[in-house]
Amino acid sequence: MLIVTEHYSRRRRHSKNNKQKAARPACKGAGAGKAGNPRELAYLLLARVHSTGAFSNLLVPRELSRSALDARDKAFVTEAVYGSLRWQGLLDTVISAAARRPVAGISAQAIDILRSGVYQILFMGTAGYAAVSQNVDIMRKYAPGPLPGFVNAVLRTVTQRPRQEWESLVVSRIPKEDKDKRLSVRYSHPEWIVSLLREAWEGAGYSQYQAAEGGAGAEGQLEAMLAADNEPPDVVLCARPGLINVEDVMAEVHGIAGTRGTCGHGRFSPYSVHVKGVDPQTLPSVRRGLCGVEDEGSQLAALALAFSAPVSRGERWLDMCAGPGGKAALLAAYAAQHGAAVLANEPAHHRADLVHSSLRRLGAGTENVTEHDGRELGKLYPHSFDRILVDAPCSGLGALRRRPESRWRKKPEDVAALAALQQGLLSSAYKALKPGGTIAYVTCSPAVAETARIVDPFLSSHPDMRRMDTAAVIRGISADPGIQLPSRAGDVQLFEHLHNTDQMFISLLHKIQ
């Protein structure tokens, strides 16, 4: 679960730079979606993301739906915007080198058009003359004066070298011993996130795969991890058990999309379908709630709890932090097949509405939603549940590939600030758990501060709790018998470069009778 701290603290953070907001185009008048050409629309959307704090994964599809651009141009805009945001760190370093000045000294209007233009030149194979002339024209439209000439000079300088040469040049200026800094530039991540991912890999127990990616031990694994973060994720569906099977979902995709769409079985979850070339919302099974969009890592997190032991009729399960409802729907569908019942709790009302919607579609007897602070559930329902999913609010660092701009908005203190909440939720789950029951503690983050450093102290202070072999449970679930898992028993940290899933952490914890 991604961090939504206002659900618990009612505090909101505002990180907008008012000076930059005023300097960028307001994207009004004709409207971003009515821009005359794809480069202009890409520029306006980037400006809006940076000036208003908009989320690109919501903004871009909405504006493209309003645009008169054809499919090819819409694909160009999508790639230019997401790519410019994802590769912003490397782009800024190249721009600084070409301009011979720090990026901080370049105006907000110019930096947006430069990022977009440089990305088109270095990553999209756009002809240099076209990228230069058209982006300069856009700059002239929105900022007449000296800026178009500056943009022209910088973009022309960038066209003089291919991407590999620019990358080598800017990285070579960083001392070799400063490994994380060099990687942060090469793979376009904040340096603190590179260090965090290094620590996560070192503690995850995958030593047997050290040479599997990159051929350079742990360093090669880290590079592969960072590279995977820069690839767009697959669209994955979850066929909810007892409601529809995978084969029927695949037949529906072929029937709707024809030759435009492709689909195939997932590698790990037996209920997963990977699709391409089709909007999931056009599928009747999705609209009816028989199946939903859900990453395989998320499916495995819910299934690990469901498969942790045979299910007895009459069991009560709790999804403590259920919004927006994907895991709750999967658990409820599976539980209903085995005579168990799920209570879904979500403290934020608008997210609880989404959970209601997901469960309501499953049919009679599956909709049971409360809106309590999860930290109070142990008092409200002492020793009441056989299985509890604690999908704790977290930094969301395991899903950076889904939100291209998020890596630049997050701060190290975001991780530390969540520890007390995560500990409180796990403590509450313990109080609500029956003897003989199981907790699944889950985060969409590989940060050790949100994973092992939450679970280990909890186990130390609760002698009647035991760490289960989560790796063995997931191996038993996986449709792929060759799934790469830690060599030691215990918790499982999924990684994008090994599993092509979001980087979910899953820890199964059992209360002794």
Tab-separated table of C-alpha atoms in Angstrom, residues 12-456:
chain	number	residue	atom	x	y	z
A	12	ARG	CA	-0.966	17.366	4.107
A	13	ARG	CA	2.361	18.205	2.566
A	14	HIS	CA	2.739	20.823	-0.112
A	15	SER	CA	5.972	20.841	-2.094
A	16	LYS	CA	5.067	23.147	-4.941
A	17	ASN	CA	7.561	25.771	-5.920
A	18	ASN	CA	5.469	28.910	-6.282
A	19	LYS	CA	8.128	30.750	-8.211
A	20	GLN	CA	8.391	27.958	-10.787
A	21	LYS	CA	4.616	27.635	-10.914
A	22	ALA	CA	4.303	31.246	-11.914
A	23	ALA	CA	7.065	30.967	-14.485
A	24	ARG	CA	5.634	27.973	-16.333
A	25	PRO	CA	2.777	28.107	-18.827
A	26	ALA	CA	-0.565	27.773	-17.116
A	27	CYS	CA	-1.842	25.277	-19.684
A	28	LYS	CA	-5.106	27.167	-19.969
A	29	GLY	CA	-6.785	28.835	-22.907
A	30	ALA	CA	-6.749	26.287	-25.706
A	31	GLY	CA	-6.020	23.570	-23.134
A	32	ALA	CA	-3.160	21.125	-23.001
A	33	GLY	CA	-5.250	18.476	-24.716
A	34	LYS	CA	-5.851	20.828	-27.701
A	35	ALA	CA	-2.191	21.627	-28.361
A	36	GLY	CA	-1.425	21.816	-32.046
A	37	ASN	CA	1.324	19.209	-32.210
A	38	PRO	CA	2.660	16.367	-30.038
A	39	ARG	CA	5.832	18.190	-28.954
A	40	GLU	CA	3.812	21.145	-27.716
A	41	LEU	CA	1.446	18.891	-25.799
A	42	ALA	CA	4.371	17.018	-24.252
A	43	TYR	CA	5.841	20.336	-23.095
A	44	LEU	CA	2.551	21.563	-21.620
A	45	LEU	CA	1.982	18.302	-19.754
A	46	LEU	CA	5.502	18.326	-18.312
A	47	ALA	CA	4.969	21.916	-17.202
A	48	ARG	CA	1.732	20.966	-15.485
A	49	VAL	CA	3.311	18.007	-13.671
A	50	HIS	CA	6.105	20.220	-12.346
A	51	SER	CA	4.058	23.309	-11.546
A	52	THR	CA	0.929	21.786	-10.011
A	53	GLY	CA	2.155	18.487	-8.588
A	54	ALA	CA	-0.116	16.548	-10.962
A	55	PHE	CA	0.390	12.801	-11.313
A	56	SER	CA	1.485	11.966	-14.833
A	57	ASN	CA	-0.219	8.560	-14.883
A	58	LEU	CA	-3.553	10.332	-14.385
A	59	LEU	CA	-2.887	13.551	-16.304
A	60	VAL	CA	-1.490	12.118	-19.545
A	61	PRO	CA	-4.327	9.662	-20.360
A	62	ARG	CA	-6.951	12.273	-19.482
A	63	GLU	CA	-5.472	14.971	-21.727
A	64	LEU	CA	-4.819	12.541	-24.561
A	65	SER	CA	-8.464	11.469	-24.465
A	66	ARG	CA	-9.394	15.122	-25.099
A	67	SER	CA	-6.846	15.551	-27.871
A	68	ALA	CA	-7.461	15.370	-31.599
A	69	LEU	CA	-4.013	13.830	-32.171
A	70	ASP	CA	-3.885	10.492	-33.959
A	71	ALA	CA	-2.709	7.270	-32.311
A	72	ARG	CA	0.888	7.684	-33.484
A	73	ASP	CA	1.157	11.215	-32.080
A	74	LYS	CA	-0.482	10.186	-28.831
A	75	ALA	CA	2.136	7.439	-28.448
A	76	PHE	CA	4.823	10.068	-29.077
A	77	VAL	CA	3.419	12.308	-26.313
A	78	THR	CA	3.160	9.414	-23.871
A	79	GLU	CA	6.764	8.368	-24.442
A	80	ALA	CA	8.090	11.946	-24.375
A	81	VAL	CA	6.360	12.826	-21.091
A	82	TYR	CA	6.949	9.590	-19.174
A	83	GLY	CA	10.486	9.265	-20.506
A	84	SER	CA	11.417	12.866	-19.683
A	85	LEU	CA	10.173	12.391	-16.118
A	86	ARG	CA	11.756	8.979	-15.661
A	87	TRP	CA	15.155	10.052	-17.016
A	88	GLN	CA	15.088	13.545	-15.538
A	89	GLY	CA	18.266	13.021	-13.492
A	90	LEU	CA	20.410	12.044	-16.467
A	91	LEU	CA	18.758	14.645	-18.713
A	92	ASP	CA	19.494	17.417	-16.225
A	93	THR	CA	23.135	16.369	-16.001
A	94	VAL	CA	23.462	16.423	-19.804
A	95	ILE	CA	21.657	19.768	-20.039
A	96	SER	CA	23.957	21.239	-17.396
A	97	ALA	CA	27.021	20.024	-19.295
A	98	ALA	CA	25.739	21.338	-22.635
A	99	ALA	CA	24.652	24.683	-21.166
A	100	ARG	CA	27.748	24.989	-18.974
A	101	ARG	CA	25.662	26.089	-16.049
A	102	PRO	CA	23.784	24.357	-13.197
A	103	VAL	CA	20.220	23.332	-13.941
A	104	ALA	CA	19.156	25.381	-10.919
A	105	GLY	CA	20.208	28.478	-12.866
A	106	ILE	CA	17.938	27.692	-15.843
A	107	SER	CA	14.404	29.078	-15.890
A	108	ALA	CA	11.481	26.761	-15.257
A	109	GLN	CA	10.074	27.322	-18.751
A	110	ALA	CA	13.364	26.509	-20.453
A	111	ILE	CA	14.138	23.433	-18.382
A	112	ASP	CA	10.810	21.798	-19.262
A	113	ILE	CA	11.302	22.251	-23.005
A	114	LEU	CA	14.975	21.217	-22.733
A	115	ARG	CA	14.174	18.001	-20.894
A	116	SER	CA	11.565	17.106	-23.482
A	117	GLY	CA	13.813	18.054	-26.406
A	118	VAL	CA	16.901	16.274	-25.093
A	119	TYR	CA	14.868	13.134	-24.397
A	120	GLN	CA	13.536	13.182	-27.967
A	121	ILE	CA	17.077	13.514	-29.345
A	122	LEU	CA	18.894	11.003	-27.139
A	123	PHE	CA	16.220	8.389	-26.404
A	124	MET	CA	13.564	8.536	-29.112
A	125	GLY	CA	15.766	8.705	-32.191
A	126	THR	CA	14.153	11.948	-33.343
A	127	ALA	CA	16.078	13.726	-36.088
A	128	GLY	CA	18.146	16.462	-34.501
A	129	TYR	CA	17.007	19.248	-36.814
A	130	ALA	CA	13.324	18.462	-36.160
A	131	ALA	CA	13.715	18.277	-32.397
A	132	VAL	CA	15.679	21.533	-32.319
A	133	SER	CA	13.523	23.625	-34.648
A	134	GLN	CA	10.127	22.532	-33.324
A	135	ASN	CA	11.030	22.823	-29.650
A	136	VAL	CA	12.574	26.240	-30.254
A	137	ASP	CA	9.325	27.294	-31.960
A	138	ILE	CA	7.372	26.127	-28.910
A	139	MET	CA	9.660	28.094	-26.627
A	140	ARG	CA	9.205	31.162	-28.805
A	141	LYS	CA	5.416	30.799	-28.501
A	142	TYR	CA	5.386	30.611	-24.719
A	143	ALA	CA	8.453	32.679	-23.816
A	144	PRO	CA	9.445	35.227	-26.457
A	145	GLY	CA	12.732	36.944	-25.733
A	146	PRO	CA	16.166	35.425	-25.064
A	147	LEU	CA	15.017	31.938	-23.998
A	148	PRO	CA	14.406	30.521	-27.523
A	149	GLY	CA	17.984	31.359	-28.489
A	150	PHE	CA	19.303	29.682	-25.340
A	151	VAL	CA	17.198	26.577	-25.977
A	152	ASN	CA	18.416	26.478	-29.583
A	153	ALA	CA	22.066	26.593	-28.493
A	154	VAL	CA	21.712	23.866	-25.865
A	155	LEU	CA	19.743	21.481	-28.086
A	156	ARG	CA	22.195	21.940	-30.966
A	157	THR	CA	25.056	21.088	-28.613
A	158	VAL	CA	23.249	17.936	-27.476
A	159	THR	CA	22.794	16.750	-31.083
A	160	GLN	CA	26.574	16.595	-31.496
A	161	ARG	CA	26.912	13.372	-29.437
A	162	PRO	CA	24.838	10.183	-29.164
A	163	ARG	CA	23.358	9.155	-25.845
A	164	GLN	CA	26.144	6.720	-24.956
A	165	GLU	CA	28.802	9.402	-25.352
A	166	TRP	CA	26.911	11.926	-23.261
A	167	GLU	CA	26.295	9.307	-20.585
A	168	SER	CA	29.963	8.328	-20.487
A	169	LEU	CA	31.052	11.962	-20.423
A	170	VAL	CA	28.909	13.077	-17.504
A	171	VAL	CA	29.542	9.909	-15.486
A	172	SER	CA	33.305	10.148	-16.045
A	173	ARG	CA	33.305	13.467	-14.193
A	174	ILE	CA	32.235	11.689	-10.986
A	175	PRO	CA	35.023	9.986	-8.960
A	176	LYS	CA	35.082	6.203	-9.496
A	177	GLU	CA	34.935	5.530	-5.774
A	178	ASP	CA	31.594	7.381	-5.584
A	179	LYS	CA	29.680	4.364	-6.900
A	180	ASP	CA	26.195	5.351	-5.847
A	181	LYS	CA	26.537	8.837	-7.327
A	182	ARG	CA	27.714	7.432	-10.647
A	183	LEU	CA	24.811	4.975	-10.703
A	184	SER	CA	22.352	7.703	-9.739
A	185	VAL	CA	23.309	9.678	-12.849
A	186	ARG	CA	23.600	6.730	-15.237
A	187	TYR	CA	20.225	5.263	-14.229
A	188	SER	CA	18.482	8.502	-13.263
A	189	HIS	CA	17.618	7.904	-9.605
A	190	PRO	CA	18.209	10.102	-6.570
A	191	GLU	CA	21.413	8.968	-4.917
A	192	TRP	CA	19.678	8.138	-1.630
A	193	ILE	CA	17.367	5.701	-3.439
A	194	VAL	CA	20.374	3.972	-5.042
A	195	SER	CA	21.894	3.501	-1.579
A	196	LEU	CA	18.571	2.242	-0.222
A	197	LEU	CA	18.222	-0.327	-3.019
A	198	ARG	CA	21.801	-1.479	-2.457
A	199	GLU	CA	21.001	-2.134	1.207
A	200	ALA	CA	17.750	-3.889	0.279
A	201	TRP	CA	19.497	-6.277	-2.099
A	202	GLU	CA	22.287	-7.077	0.345
A	203	GLY	CA	19.804	-8.145	3.004
A	204	ALA	CA	17.288	-10.002	0.825
A	205	GLY	CA	19.007	-13.408	0.749
A	206	TYR	CA	19.518	-13.783	-3.012
A	207	SER	CA	23.234	-14.569	-2.898
A	208	GLN	CA	22.794	-17.503	-5.296
A	209	TYR	CA	21.772	-15.060	-8.043
A	210	GLN	CA	24.670	-12.646	-7.626
A	211	ALA	CA	26.018	-13.340	-11.109
A	212	ALA	CA	22.642	-13.838	-12.799
A	213	GLU	CA	22.177	-10.236	-13.929
A	214	GLY	CA	24.974	-8.076	-15.242
A	215	GLY	CA	27.689	-10.608	-14.494
A	216	ALA	CA	29.208	-8.450	-11.767
A	217	GLY	CA	27.915	-9.870	-8.503
A	218	ALA	CA	25.908	-7.602	-6.224
A	219	GLU	CA	26.887	-4.531	-8.258
A	220	GLY	CA	25.473	-6.092	-11.417
A	221	GLN	CA	22.262	-6.935	-9.590
A	222	LEU	CA	21.929	-3.347	-8.417
A	223	GLU	CA	22.420	-2.032	-11.946
A	224	ALA	CA	19.817	-4.483	-13.249
A	225	MET	CA	17.430	-3.342	-10.517
A	226	LEU	CA	17.877	0.322	-11.454
A	227	ALA	CA	17.494	-0.446	-15.161
A	228	ALA	CA	14.245	-2.334	-14.491
A	229	ASP	CA	12.925	0.696	-12.608
A	230	ASN	CA	13.158	2.614	-15.888
A	231	GLU	CA	11.006	0.170	-17.859
A	232	PRO	CA	7.223	0.578	-18.014
A	233	PRO	CA	5.352	-2.177	-16.153
A	234	ASP	CA	3.167	-4.808	-17.769
A	235	VAL	CA	-0.598	-4.518	-17.463
A	236	VAL	CA	-1.687	-7.501	-15.371
A	237	LEU	CA	-5.195	-8.748	-14.644
A	238	CYS	CA	-6.313	-10.924	-11.754
A	239	ALA	CA	-9.051	-13.445	-12.527
A	240	ARG	CA	-10.849	-13.637	-9.191
A	241	PRO	CA	-11.177	-17.278	-8.134
A	242	GLY	CA	-14.632	-18.796	-8.331
A	243	LEU	CA	-15.877	-15.953	-10.542
A	244	ILE	CA	-13.955	-16.372	-13.792
A	245	ASN	CA	-10.998	-18.439	-14.917
A	246	VAL	CA	-7.847	-17.287	-16.668
A	247	GLU	CA	-8.731	-18.920	-19.976
A	248	ASP	CA	-12.047	-17.057	-20.151
A	249	VAL	CA	-10.286	-13.744	-19.480
A	250	MET	CA	-7.807	-14.466	-22.267
A	251	ALA	CA	-10.616	-15.374	-24.674
A	252	GLU	CA	-12.334	-12.103	-23.795
A	253	VAL	CA	-9.157	-10.119	-24.521
A	254	HIS	CA	-8.814	-11.777	-27.934
A	255	GLY	CA	-12.486	-11.194	-28.667
A	256	ILE	CA	-12.340	-7.488	-27.786
A	257	ALA	CA	-8.910	-6.567	-29.122
A	258	GLY	CA	-8.515	-8.989	-32.019
A	259	THR	CA	-5.067	-8.713	-33.570
A	260	ARG	CA	-4.420	-5.406	-31.750
A	261	GLY	CA	-4.071	-7.120	-28.379
A	262	THR	CA	-2.025	-9.946	-26.949
A	263	CYS	CA	-2.212	-11.750	-23.636
A	264	GLY	CA	-0.613	-14.616	-21.790
A	265	HIS	CA	-0.439	-16.437	-18.470
A	266	GLY	CA	1.472	-14.788	-15.654
A	267	ARG	CA	4.640	-16.412	-14.364
A	268	PHE	CA	3.698	-16.733	-10.704
A	269	SER	CA	0.099	-16.098	-9.687
A	270	PRO	CA	-2.238	-18.795	-11.025
A	271	TYR	CA	-4.876	-16.089	-11.441
A	272	SER	CA	-2.803	-13.617	-13.462
A	273	VAL	CA	-3.068	-12.579	-17.118
A	274	HIS	CA	-0.606	-10.194	-18.792
A	275	VAL	CA	-2.212	-8.082	-21.515
A	276	LYS	CA	-0.967	-5.674	-24.191
A	277	GLY	CA	-2.781	-3.496	-26.696
A	278	VAL	CA	-6.120	-3.409	-24.895
A	279	ASP	CA	-7.634	-1.057	-22.333
A	280	PRO	CA	-8.690	-3.279	-19.403
A	281	GLN	CA	-11.732	-1.068	-18.808
A	282	THR	CA	-13.162	-2.233	-22.143
A	283	LEU	CA	-13.364	-5.832	-20.882
A	284	PRO	CA	-16.794	-6.893	-19.565
A	285	SER	CA	-15.177	-9.054	-16.860
A	286	VAL	CA	-13.338	-6.027	-15.470
A	287	ARG	CA	-16.434	-3.821	-15.562
A	288	ARG	CA	-18.418	-6.544	-13.767
A	289	GLY	CA	-15.732	-7.029	-11.097
A	290	LEU	CA	-14.992	-10.634	-12.030
A	291	CYS	CA	-11.429	-9.631	-12.678
A	292	GLY	CA	-9.334	-6.602	-11.820
A	293	VAL	CA	-6.087	-4.882	-12.699
A	294	GLU	CA	-3.502	-6.059	-10.174
A	295	ASP	CA	0.255	-6.551	-10.361
A	296	GLU	CA	1.481	-10.113	-9.847
A	297	GLY	CA	3.484	-9.061	-6.800
A	298	SER	CA	0.331	-7.710	-5.211
A	299	GLN	CA	-1.488	-10.943	-6.037
A	300	LEU	CA	1.287	-13.004	-4.451
A	301	ALA	CA	1.123	-10.899	-1.280
A	302	ALA	CA	-2.569	-11.714	-0.814
A	303	LEU	CA	-2.188	-15.332	-1.894
A	304	ALA	CA	0.681	-15.919	0.528
A	305	LEU	CA	-1.769	-15.334	3.386
A	306	ALA	CA	-4.503	-17.401	1.720
A	307	PHE	CA	-2.146	-20.343	1.088
A	308	SER	CA	-0.233	-20.125	4.395
A	309	ALA	CA	-2.303	-23.042	5.773
A	310	PRO	CA	-5.349	-25.070	4.744
A	311	VAL	CA	-8.552	-23.063	5.205
A	312	SER	CA	-11.182	-24.244	7.675
A	313	ARG	CA	-14.829	-23.338	7.173
A	314	GLY	CA	-15.907	-20.445	9.356
A	315	GLU	CA	-12.510	-18.744	9.479
A	316	ARG	CA	-12.524	-14.936	9.800
A	317	TRP	CA	-9.951	-12.919	7.881
A	318	LEU	CA	-9.093	-9.238	8.123
A	319	ASP	CA	-7.604	-6.914	5.519
A	320	MET	CA	-6.503	-4.115	7.856
A	321	CYS	CA	-5.583	-1.468	5.229
A	322	ALA	CA	-7.757	-2.529	2.319
A	323	GLY	CA	-7.918	0.480	-0.016
A	324	PRO	CA	-8.302	0.590	-2.954
A	325	GLY	CA	-9.528	-3.010	-2.778
A	326	GLY	CA	-7.570	-5.253	-5.147
A	327	LYS	CA	-6.078	-7.543	-2.502
A	328	ALA	CA	-9.328	-7.497	-0.507
A	329	ALA	CA	-11.277	-8.666	-3.574
A	330	LEU	CA	-8.827	-11.497	-4.257
A	331	LEU	CA	-8.874	-12.607	-0.603
A	332	ALA	CA	-12.670	-12.390	-0.416
A	333	ALA	CA	-13.154	-14.411	-3.597
A	334	TYR	CA	-10.721	-17.102	-2.427
A	335	ALA	CA	-12.164	-17.153	1.097
A	336	ALA	CA	-15.722	-17.510	-0.190
A	337	GLN	CA	-14.702	-20.650	-2.072
A	338	HIS	CA	-13.550	-22.199	1.206
A	339	GLY	CA	-16.282	-21.070	3.553
A	340	ALA	CA	-14.317	-18.240	5.161
A	341	ALA	CA	-15.276	-14.556	5.487
A	342	VAL	CA	-13.236	-11.362	5.049
A	343	LEU	CA	-13.611	-8.050	6.863
A	344	ALA	CA	-12.031	-5.227	4.893
A	345	ASN	CA	-11.013	-2.106	6.814
A	346	GLU	CA	-10.008	1.223	5.250
A	347	PRO	CA	-9.846	4.455	7.292
A	348	ALA	CA	-10.081	6.891	4.368
A	349	HIS	CA	-13.700	7.236	3.292
A	350	HIS	CA	-13.061	7.759	-0.432
A	351	ARG	CA	-10.818	4.684	-0.514
A	352	ALA	CA	-13.338	2.702	1.533
A	353	ASP	CA	-15.877	3.497	-1.198
A	354	LEU	CA	-13.529	1.854	-3.708
A	355	VAL	CA	-13.283	-1.227	-1.479
A	356	HIS	CA	-17.090	-1.343	-1.198
A	357	SER	CA	-17.313	-1.205	-4.987
A	358	SER	CA	-14.783	-4.022	-5.468
A	359	LEU	CA	-16.420	-6.329	-2.939
A	360	ARG	CA	-20.009	-5.526	-3.919
A	361	ARG	CA	-19.328	-6.868	-7.370
A	362	LEU	CA	-18.290	-10.234	-5.951
A	363	GLY	CA	-21.861	-11.018	-4.925
A	364	ALA	CA	-23.891	-11.574	-1.788
A	365	GLY	CA	-22.026	-12.301	1.433
A	366	THR	CA	-18.686	-10.792	0.446
A	367	GLU	CA	-19.220	-7.082	1.169
A	368	ASN	CA	-18.090	-6.256	4.704
A	369	VAL	CA	-16.204	-2.963	5.052
A	370	THR	CA	-15.343	-0.826	8.095
A	371	GLU	CA	-13.607	2.563	8.300
A	372	HIS	CA	-11.521	2.441	11.495
A	373	ASP	CA	-7.978	3.543	12.168
A	374	GLY	CA	-6.152	0.227	11.814
A	375	ARG	CA	-4.252	0.845	15.030
A	376	GLU	CA	-7.559	0.606	16.942
A	377	LEU	CA	-8.699	-2.725	15.507
A	378	GLY	CA	-6.839	-4.753	18.111
A	379	LYS	CA	-8.958	-3.124	20.807
A	380	LEU	CA	-12.172	-3.328	18.816
A	381	TYR	CA	-11.736	-6.978	17.744
A	382	PRO	CA	-9.445	-8.725	20.278
A	383	HIS	CA	-8.436	-12.294	19.340
A	384	SER	CA	-11.036	-12.322	16.564
A	385	PHE	CA	-9.303	-13.229	13.288
A	386	ASP	CA	-7.594	-16.329	11.929
A	387	ARG	CA	-5.664	-14.442	9.249
A	388	ILE	CA	-4.783	-10.758	8.965
A	389	LEU	CA	-3.287	-8.887	6.035
A	390	VAL	CA	-1.345	-5.795	7.115
A	391	ASP	CA	-0.698	-4.094	3.775
A	392	ALA	CA	0.925	-1.198	5.571
A	393	PRO	CA	1.032	2.380	4.268
A	394	CYS	CA	4.570	2.800	2.980
A	395	SER	CA	6.862	4.973	0.881
A	396	GLY	CA	5.871	3.210	-2.352
A	397	LEU	CA	9.516	2.891	-3.408
A	398	GLY	CA	8.734	-0.531	-4.840
A	399	ALA	CA	6.489	0.961	-7.537
A	400	LEU	CA	8.625	3.780	-8.940
A	401	ARG	CA	8.248	2.456	-12.496
A	402	ARG	CA	4.486	3.148	-12.303
A	403	ARG	CA	4.840	6.820	-11.380
A	404	PRO	CA	7.745	8.334	-13.334
A	405	GLU	CA	7.919	11.586	-11.353
A	406	SER	CA	7.595	10.006	-7.909
A	407	ARG	CA	11.316	9.287	-7.464
A	408	TRP	CA	12.021	13.021	-7.621
A	409	ARG	CA	9.268	13.917	-5.140
A	410	LYS	CA	10.121	11.442	-2.406
A	411	LYS	CA	12.560	12.266	0.400
A	412	PRO	CA	14.570	10.050	2.788
A	413	GLU	CA	12.551	11.366	5.716
A	414	ASP	CA	9.372	9.964	4.109
A	415	VAL	CA	10.627	6.467	4.927
A	416	ALA	CA	11.576	7.198	8.529
A	417	ALA	CA	8.302	9.023	9.201
A	418	LEU	CA	6.266	5.861	8.577
A	419	ALA	CA	7.951	3.546	11.089
A	420	ALA	CA	5.686	4.377	14.039
A	421	LEU	CA	2.551	3.849	11.936
A	422	GLN	CA	3.799	0.531	10.564
A	423	GLN	CA	4.757	-0.674	14.041
A	424	GLY	CA	1.378	0.413	15.408
A	425	LEU	CA	-0.531	-1.469	12.735
A	426	LEU	CA	1.468	-4.660	13.284
A	427	SER	CA	0.945	-4.409	17.057
A	428	SER	CA	-2.788	-3.938	16.525
A	429	ALA	CA	-2.905	-6.959	14.207
A	430	TYR	CA	-1.240	-9.054	16.903
A	431	LYS	CA	-3.977	-8.128	19.379
A	432	ALA	CA	-6.712	-8.927	16.858
A	433	LEU	CA	-5.180	-12.293	15.902
A	434	LYS	CA	-6.394	-15.562	17.366
A	435	PRO	CA	-3.844	-18.017	18.796
A	436	GLY	CA	-2.830	-20.262	15.903
A	437	GLY	CA	-3.504	-17.457	13.430
A	438	THR	CA	-1.266	-15.835	10.799
A	439	ILE	CA	-0.365	-12.259	9.899
A	440	ALA	CA	0.963	-11.266	6.493
A	441	TYR	CA	2.963	-8.035	6.861
A	442	VAL	CA	3.314	-6.505	3.403
A	443	THR	CA	4.796	-3.316	1.948
A	444	CYS	CA	5.256	-2.070	-1.601
A	445	SER	CA	8.752	-0.997	-0.646
A	446	PRO	CA	12.145	-2.716	-0.468
A	447	ALA	CA	13.435	-0.224	2.133
A	448	VAL	CA	14.859	-2.205	5.043
A	449	ALA	CA	13.532	0.488	7.399
A	450	GLU	CA	10.005	-0.506	6.324
A	451	THR	CA	10.565	-4.261	6.165
A	452	ALA	CA	13.069	-6.167	8.307
A	453	ARG	CA	13.473	-3.304	10.785
A	454	ILE	CA	9.740	-3.424	11.449
A	455	VAL	CA	9.357	-7.213	11.576
A	456	ASP	CA	12.505	-8.131	13.548
